[in-house]
mmCIF file of C-alpha atoms and ligand atoms in Angstrom:
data_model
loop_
_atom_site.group_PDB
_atom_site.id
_atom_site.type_symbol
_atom_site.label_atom_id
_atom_site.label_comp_id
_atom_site.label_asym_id
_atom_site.label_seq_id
_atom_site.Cartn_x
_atom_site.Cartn_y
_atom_site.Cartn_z
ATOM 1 C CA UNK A 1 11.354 -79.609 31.557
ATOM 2 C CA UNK A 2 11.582 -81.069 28.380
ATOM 3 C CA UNK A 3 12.587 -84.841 27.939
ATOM 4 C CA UNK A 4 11.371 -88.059 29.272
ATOM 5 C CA UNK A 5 9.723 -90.726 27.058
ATOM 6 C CA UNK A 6 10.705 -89.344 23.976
ATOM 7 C CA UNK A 7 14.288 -89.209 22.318
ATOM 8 C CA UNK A 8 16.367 -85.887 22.851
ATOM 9 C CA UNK A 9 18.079 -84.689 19.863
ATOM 10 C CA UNK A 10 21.904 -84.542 18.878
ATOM 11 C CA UNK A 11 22.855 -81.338 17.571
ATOM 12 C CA UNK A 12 26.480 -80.991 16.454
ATOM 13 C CA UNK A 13 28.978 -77.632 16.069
ATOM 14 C CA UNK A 14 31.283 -77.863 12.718
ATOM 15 C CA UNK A 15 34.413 -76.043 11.272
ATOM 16 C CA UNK A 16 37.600 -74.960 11.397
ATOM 17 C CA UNK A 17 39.920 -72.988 13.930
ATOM 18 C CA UNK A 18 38.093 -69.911 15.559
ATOM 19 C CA UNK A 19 34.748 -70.135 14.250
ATOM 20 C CA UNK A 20 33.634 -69.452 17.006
ATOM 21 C CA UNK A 21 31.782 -73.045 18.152
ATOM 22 C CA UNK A 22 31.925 -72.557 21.674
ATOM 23 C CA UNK A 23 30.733 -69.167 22.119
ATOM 24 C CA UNK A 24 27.477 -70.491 20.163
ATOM 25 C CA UNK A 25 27.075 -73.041 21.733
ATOM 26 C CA UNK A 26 27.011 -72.185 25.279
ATOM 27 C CA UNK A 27 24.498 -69.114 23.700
ATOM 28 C CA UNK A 28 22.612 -72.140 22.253
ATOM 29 C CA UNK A 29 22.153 -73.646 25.524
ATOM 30 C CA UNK A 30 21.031 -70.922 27.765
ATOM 31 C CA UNK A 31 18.250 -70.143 25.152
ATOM 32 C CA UNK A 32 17.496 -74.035 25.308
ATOM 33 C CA UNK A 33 17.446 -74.184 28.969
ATOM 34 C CA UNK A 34 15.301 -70.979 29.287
ATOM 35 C CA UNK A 35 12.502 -72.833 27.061
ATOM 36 C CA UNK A 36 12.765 -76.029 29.216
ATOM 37 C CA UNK A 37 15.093 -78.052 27.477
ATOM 38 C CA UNK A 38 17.289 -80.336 28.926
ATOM 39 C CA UNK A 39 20.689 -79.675 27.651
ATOM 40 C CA UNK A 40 23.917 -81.543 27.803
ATOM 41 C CA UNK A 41 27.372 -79.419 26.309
ATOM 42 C CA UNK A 42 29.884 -81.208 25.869
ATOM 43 C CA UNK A 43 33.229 -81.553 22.741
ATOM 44 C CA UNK A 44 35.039 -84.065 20.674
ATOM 45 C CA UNK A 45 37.801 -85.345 21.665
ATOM 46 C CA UNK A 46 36.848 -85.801 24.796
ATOM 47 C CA UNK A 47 33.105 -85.183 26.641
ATOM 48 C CA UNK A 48 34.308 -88.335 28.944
ATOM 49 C CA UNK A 49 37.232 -88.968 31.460
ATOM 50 C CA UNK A 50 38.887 -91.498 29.573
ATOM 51 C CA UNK A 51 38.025 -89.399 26.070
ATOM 52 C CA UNK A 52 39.782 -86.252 27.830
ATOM 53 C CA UNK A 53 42.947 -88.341 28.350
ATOM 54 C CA UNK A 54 43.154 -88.957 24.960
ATOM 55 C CA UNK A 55 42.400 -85.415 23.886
ATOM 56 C CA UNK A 56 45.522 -84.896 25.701
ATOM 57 C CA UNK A 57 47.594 -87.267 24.012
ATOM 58 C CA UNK A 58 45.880 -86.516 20.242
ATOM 59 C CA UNK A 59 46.465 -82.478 20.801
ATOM 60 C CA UNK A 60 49.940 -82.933 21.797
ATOM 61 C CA UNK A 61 50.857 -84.243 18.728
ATOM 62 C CA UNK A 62 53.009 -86.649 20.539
ATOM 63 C CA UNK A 63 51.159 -89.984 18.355
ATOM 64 C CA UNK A 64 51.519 -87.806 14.444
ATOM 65 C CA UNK A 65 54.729 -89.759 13.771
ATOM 66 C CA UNK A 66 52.001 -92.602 13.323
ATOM 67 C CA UNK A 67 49.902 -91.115 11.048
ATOM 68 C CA UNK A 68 46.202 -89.368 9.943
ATOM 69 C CA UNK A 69 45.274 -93.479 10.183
ATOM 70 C CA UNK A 70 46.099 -93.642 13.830
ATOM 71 C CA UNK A 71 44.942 -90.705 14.627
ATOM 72 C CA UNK A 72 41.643 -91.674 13.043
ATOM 73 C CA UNK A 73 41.528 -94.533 14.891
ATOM 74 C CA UNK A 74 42.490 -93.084 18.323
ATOM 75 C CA UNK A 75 39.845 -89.941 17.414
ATOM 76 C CA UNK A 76 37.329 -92.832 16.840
ATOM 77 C CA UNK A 77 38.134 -94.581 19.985
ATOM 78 C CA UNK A 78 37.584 -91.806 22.215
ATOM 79 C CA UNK A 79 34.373 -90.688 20.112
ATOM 80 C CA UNK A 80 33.233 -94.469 21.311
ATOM 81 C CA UNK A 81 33.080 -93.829 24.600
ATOM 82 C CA UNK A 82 31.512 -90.240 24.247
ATOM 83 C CA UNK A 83 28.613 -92.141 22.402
ATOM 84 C CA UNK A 84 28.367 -94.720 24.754
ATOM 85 C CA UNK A 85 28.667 -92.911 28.196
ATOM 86 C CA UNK A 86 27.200 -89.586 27.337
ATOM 87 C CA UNK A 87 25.441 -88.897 24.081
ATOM 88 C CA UNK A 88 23.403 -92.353 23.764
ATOM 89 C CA UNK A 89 21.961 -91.958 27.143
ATOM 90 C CA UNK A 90 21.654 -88.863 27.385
ATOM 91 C CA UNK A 91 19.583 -89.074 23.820
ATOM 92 C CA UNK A 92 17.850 -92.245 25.149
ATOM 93 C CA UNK A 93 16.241 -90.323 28.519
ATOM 94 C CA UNK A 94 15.231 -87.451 26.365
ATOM 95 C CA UNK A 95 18.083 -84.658 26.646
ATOM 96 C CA UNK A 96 19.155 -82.981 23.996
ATOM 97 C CA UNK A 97 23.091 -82.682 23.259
ATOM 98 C CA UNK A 98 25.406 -79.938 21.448
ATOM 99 C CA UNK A 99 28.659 -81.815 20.600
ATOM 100 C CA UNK A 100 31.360 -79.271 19.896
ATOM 101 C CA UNK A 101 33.136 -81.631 16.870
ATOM 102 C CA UNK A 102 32.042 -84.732 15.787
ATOM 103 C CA UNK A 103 32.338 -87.212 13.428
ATOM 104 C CA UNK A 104 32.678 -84.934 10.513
ATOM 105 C CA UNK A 105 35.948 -83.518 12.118
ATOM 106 C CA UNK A 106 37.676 -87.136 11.120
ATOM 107 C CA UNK A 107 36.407 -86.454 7.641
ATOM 108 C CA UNK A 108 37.525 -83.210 7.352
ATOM 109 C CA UNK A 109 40.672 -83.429 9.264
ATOM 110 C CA UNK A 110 42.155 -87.080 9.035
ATOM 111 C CA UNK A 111 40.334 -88.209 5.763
ATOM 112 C CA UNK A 112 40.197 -85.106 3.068
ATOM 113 C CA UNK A 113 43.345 -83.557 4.550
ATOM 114 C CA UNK A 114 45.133 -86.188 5.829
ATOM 115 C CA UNK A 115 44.452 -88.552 3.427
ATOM 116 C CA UNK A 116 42.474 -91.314 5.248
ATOM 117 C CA UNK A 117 40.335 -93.383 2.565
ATOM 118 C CA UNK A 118 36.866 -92.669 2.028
ATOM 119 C CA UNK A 119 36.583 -96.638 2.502
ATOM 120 C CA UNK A 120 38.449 -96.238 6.143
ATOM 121 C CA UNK A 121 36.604 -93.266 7.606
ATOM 122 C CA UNK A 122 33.234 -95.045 6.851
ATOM 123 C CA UNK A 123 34.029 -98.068 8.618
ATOM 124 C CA UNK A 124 35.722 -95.894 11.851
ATOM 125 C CA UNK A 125 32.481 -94.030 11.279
ATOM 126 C CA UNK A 126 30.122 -97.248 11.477
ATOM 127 C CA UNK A 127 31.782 -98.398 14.341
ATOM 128 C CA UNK A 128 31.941 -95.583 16.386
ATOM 129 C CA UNK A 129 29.172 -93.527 15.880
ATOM 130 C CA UNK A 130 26.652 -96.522 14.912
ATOM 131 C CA UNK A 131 23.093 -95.358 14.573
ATOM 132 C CA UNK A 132 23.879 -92.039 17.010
ATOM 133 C CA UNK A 133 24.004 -89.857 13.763
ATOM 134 C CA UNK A 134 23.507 -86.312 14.328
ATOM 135 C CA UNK A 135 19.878 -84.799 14.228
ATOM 136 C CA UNK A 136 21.524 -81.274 12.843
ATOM 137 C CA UNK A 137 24.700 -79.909 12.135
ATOM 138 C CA UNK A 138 26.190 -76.422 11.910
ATOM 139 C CA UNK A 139 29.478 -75.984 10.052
ATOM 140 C CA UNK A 140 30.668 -72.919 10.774
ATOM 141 C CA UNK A 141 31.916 -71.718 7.937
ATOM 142 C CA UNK A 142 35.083 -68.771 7.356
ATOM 143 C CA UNK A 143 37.874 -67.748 5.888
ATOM 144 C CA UNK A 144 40.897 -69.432 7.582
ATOM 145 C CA UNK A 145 42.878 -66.304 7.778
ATOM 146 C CA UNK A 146 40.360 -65.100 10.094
ATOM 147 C CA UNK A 147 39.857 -67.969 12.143
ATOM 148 C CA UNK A 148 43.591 -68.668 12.641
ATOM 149 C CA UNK A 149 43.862 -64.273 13.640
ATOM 150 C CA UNK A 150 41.196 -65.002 16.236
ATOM 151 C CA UNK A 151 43.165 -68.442 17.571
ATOM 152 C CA UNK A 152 46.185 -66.157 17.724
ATOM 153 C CA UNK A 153 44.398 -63.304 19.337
ATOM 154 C CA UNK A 154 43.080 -66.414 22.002
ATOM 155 C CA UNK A 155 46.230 -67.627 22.383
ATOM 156 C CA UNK A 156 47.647 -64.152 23.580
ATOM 157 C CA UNK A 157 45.209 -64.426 26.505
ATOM 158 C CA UNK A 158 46.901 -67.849 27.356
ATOM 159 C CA UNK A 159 45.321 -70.611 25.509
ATOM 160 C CA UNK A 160 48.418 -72.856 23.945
ATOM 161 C CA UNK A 161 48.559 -73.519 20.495
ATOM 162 C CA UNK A 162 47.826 -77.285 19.565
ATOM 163 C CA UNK A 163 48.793 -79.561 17.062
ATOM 164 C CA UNK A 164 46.282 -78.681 14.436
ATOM 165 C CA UNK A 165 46.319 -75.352 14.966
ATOM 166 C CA UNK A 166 50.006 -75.401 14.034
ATOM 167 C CA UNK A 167 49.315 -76.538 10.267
ATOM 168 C CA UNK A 168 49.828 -73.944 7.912
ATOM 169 C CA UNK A 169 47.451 -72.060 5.680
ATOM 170 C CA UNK A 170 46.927 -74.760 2.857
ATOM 171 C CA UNK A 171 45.730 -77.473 5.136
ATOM 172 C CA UNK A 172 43.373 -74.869 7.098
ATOM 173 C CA UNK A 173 41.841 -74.189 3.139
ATOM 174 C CA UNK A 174 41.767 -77.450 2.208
ATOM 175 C CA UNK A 175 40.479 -78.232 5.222
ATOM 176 C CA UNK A 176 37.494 -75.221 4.501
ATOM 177 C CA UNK A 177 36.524 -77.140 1.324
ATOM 178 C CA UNK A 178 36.101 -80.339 3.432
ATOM 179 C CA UNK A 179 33.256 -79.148 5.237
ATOM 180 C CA UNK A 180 31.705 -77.347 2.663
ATOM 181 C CA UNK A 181 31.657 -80.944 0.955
ATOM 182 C CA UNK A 182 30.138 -82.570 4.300
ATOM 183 C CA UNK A 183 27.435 -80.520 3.744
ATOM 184 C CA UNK A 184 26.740 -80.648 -0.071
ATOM 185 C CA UNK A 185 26.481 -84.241 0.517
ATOM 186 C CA UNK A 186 24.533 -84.247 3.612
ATOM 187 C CA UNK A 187 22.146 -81.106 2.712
ATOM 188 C CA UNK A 188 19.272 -82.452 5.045
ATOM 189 C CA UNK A 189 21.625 -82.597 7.971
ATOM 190 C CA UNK A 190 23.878 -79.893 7.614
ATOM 191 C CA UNK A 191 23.881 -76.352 7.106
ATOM 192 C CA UNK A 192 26.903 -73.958 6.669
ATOM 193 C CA UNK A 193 26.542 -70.445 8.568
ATOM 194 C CA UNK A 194 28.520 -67.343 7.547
ATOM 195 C CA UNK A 195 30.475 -67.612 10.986
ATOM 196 C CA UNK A 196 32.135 -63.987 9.800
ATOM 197 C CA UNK A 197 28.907 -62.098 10.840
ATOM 198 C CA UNK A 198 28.559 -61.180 14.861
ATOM 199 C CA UNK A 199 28.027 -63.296 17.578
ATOM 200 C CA UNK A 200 24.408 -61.832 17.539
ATOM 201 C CA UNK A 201 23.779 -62.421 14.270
ATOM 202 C CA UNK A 202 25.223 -66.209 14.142
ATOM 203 C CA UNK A 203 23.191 -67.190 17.266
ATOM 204 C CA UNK A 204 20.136 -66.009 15.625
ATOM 205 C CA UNK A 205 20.597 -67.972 12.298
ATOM 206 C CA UNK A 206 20.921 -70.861 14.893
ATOM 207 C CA UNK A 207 17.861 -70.657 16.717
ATOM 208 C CA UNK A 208 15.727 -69.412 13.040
ATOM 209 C CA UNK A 209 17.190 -72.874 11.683
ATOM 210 C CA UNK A 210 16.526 -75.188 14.877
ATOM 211 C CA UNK A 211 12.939 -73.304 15.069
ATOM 212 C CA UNK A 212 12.853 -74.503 11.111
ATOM 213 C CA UNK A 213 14.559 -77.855 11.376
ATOM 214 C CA UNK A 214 13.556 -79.192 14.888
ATOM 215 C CA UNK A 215 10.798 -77.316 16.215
ATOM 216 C CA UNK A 216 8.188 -79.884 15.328
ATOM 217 C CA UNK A 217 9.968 -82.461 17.485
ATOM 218 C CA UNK A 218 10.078 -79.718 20.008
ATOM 219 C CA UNK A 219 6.870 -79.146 20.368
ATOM 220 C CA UNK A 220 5.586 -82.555 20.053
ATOM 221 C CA UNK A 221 8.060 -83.088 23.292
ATOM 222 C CA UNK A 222 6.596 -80.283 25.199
ATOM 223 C CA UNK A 223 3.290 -81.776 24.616
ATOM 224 C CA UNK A 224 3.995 -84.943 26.273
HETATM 225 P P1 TYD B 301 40.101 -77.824 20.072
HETATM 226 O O1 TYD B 301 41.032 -77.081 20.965
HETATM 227 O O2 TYD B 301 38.821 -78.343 20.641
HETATM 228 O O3 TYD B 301 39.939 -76.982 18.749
HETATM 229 P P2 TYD B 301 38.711 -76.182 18.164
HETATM 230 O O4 TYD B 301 38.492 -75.025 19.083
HETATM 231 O O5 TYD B 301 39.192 -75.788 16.803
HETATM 232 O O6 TYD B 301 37.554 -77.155 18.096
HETATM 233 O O7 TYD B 301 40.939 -79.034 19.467
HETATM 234 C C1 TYD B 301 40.403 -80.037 18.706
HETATM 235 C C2 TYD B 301 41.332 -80.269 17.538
HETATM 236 O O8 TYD B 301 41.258 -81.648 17.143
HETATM 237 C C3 TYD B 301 40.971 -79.434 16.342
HETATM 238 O O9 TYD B 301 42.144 -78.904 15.775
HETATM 239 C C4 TYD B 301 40.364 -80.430 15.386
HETATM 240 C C5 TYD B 301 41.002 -81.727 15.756
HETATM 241 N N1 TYD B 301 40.164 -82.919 15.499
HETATM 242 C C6 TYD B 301 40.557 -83.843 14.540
HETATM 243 O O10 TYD B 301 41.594 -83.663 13.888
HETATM 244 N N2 TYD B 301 39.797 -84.960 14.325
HETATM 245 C C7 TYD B 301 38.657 -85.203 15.026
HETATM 246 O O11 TYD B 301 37.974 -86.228 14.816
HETATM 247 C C8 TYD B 301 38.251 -84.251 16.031
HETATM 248 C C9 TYD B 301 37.010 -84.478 16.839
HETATM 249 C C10 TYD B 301 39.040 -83.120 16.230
#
């Protein structure tokens, strides 16, 4: 298996409503496992028991009466404890880990849509996240009619609708262009995939730009 002395790498799953993150990246780990990787799944909020309680409370909406700053803050507090319990050591003995959401999900949701200051989000950011910066991320990128038609058609197989979900169709675009600035600005880190293409085709991309991005840290693993 791969892992050991060497650091793992953090690999983290971007975008809006029903791009389809989790399907890729339980794909993504089953090819990563087959080639001896040891993998680590896991989603923001949450990933830890005291993160998943406050998934709960953040998705219910029941703390939006306080505002995006808040909810930064309380997104941030549980992402603390993800990075501390999980992704750090899991990184530090040489796993690799797919986050579904990350930090960029703050920026996108709480600071260019809900109005969060630049100045704010980089200091939650600092705090939380620290020097556990993704290796690579994919921001799954879509129209948000069709990601909010393939929530709905989820939901009619019994998955409830949460708060974010709920927002209408201008904070879903805005919310679009967020992402698509994460990754102008982070070009080395991120890269935007045409999420409207099939599963097939997405998961391929995926590997081609891990094989691309990470492979030399791969193999230099494997030879260990
Ligand atoms: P989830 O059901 O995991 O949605 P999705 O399948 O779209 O990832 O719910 C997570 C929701 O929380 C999602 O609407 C995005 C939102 N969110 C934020 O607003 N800020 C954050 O920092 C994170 C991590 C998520």
């Amino acid at each position: 298996m791969i892992g050991g002395s060497h650091r793992g790498r953090f690999i983290t799953f971007e975008g809006g409503e029903g791009a389809g993150k989790s399907t890729q990246i339980e794909l993504l780990a089953r090819h990563l496992r087959d080639g001896g990787v040891d993998v680590t799944s896991t989603r923001e909020p949450g990933g830890t028991p005291k993160a998943e309680r406050l998934r709960e409370i953040l998705l219910s909406g029941k703390i939006a009466s306080l505002g995006p700053l808040a909810e930064a803050t309380l997104f941030s507090a549980a992402r603390i404890d993800h990075v501390d319990r999980l992704i750090e050591p899991t990184l530090a003995r040489g796993g690799w880990v797919l986050s579904d959401r990350f930090a960029d999900s703050t920026r996108a949701y709480q600071g260019a849509r809900g109005g969060v200051s630049r100045r704010d989000i980089d200091l939650l950011e600092r705090a939380a996240v620290g020097a556990t910066a993704p290796d690579l991320t994919f921001i799954l990128d879509l129209p948000p009619e069709t990601g909010l038609a393939r929530a709905a058609a989820r939901r009619q197989i019994g998955v409830n609708v949460d708060r974010f979900e709920a927002e209408n169709i201008d904070f879903h675009r805005s919310l679009r262009d967020a992402f698509l600035d994460i990754a102008a600005r982070h070009p080395l880190r991120c890269c935007v995939i045409d999420a409207t293409r099939s599963v097939a085709e997405v998961s391929q991309t995926i590997r081609d730009l891990i094989a691309v991005r990470l492979v030399d840290g791969v193999r230099r693993m494997a030879a260990q």
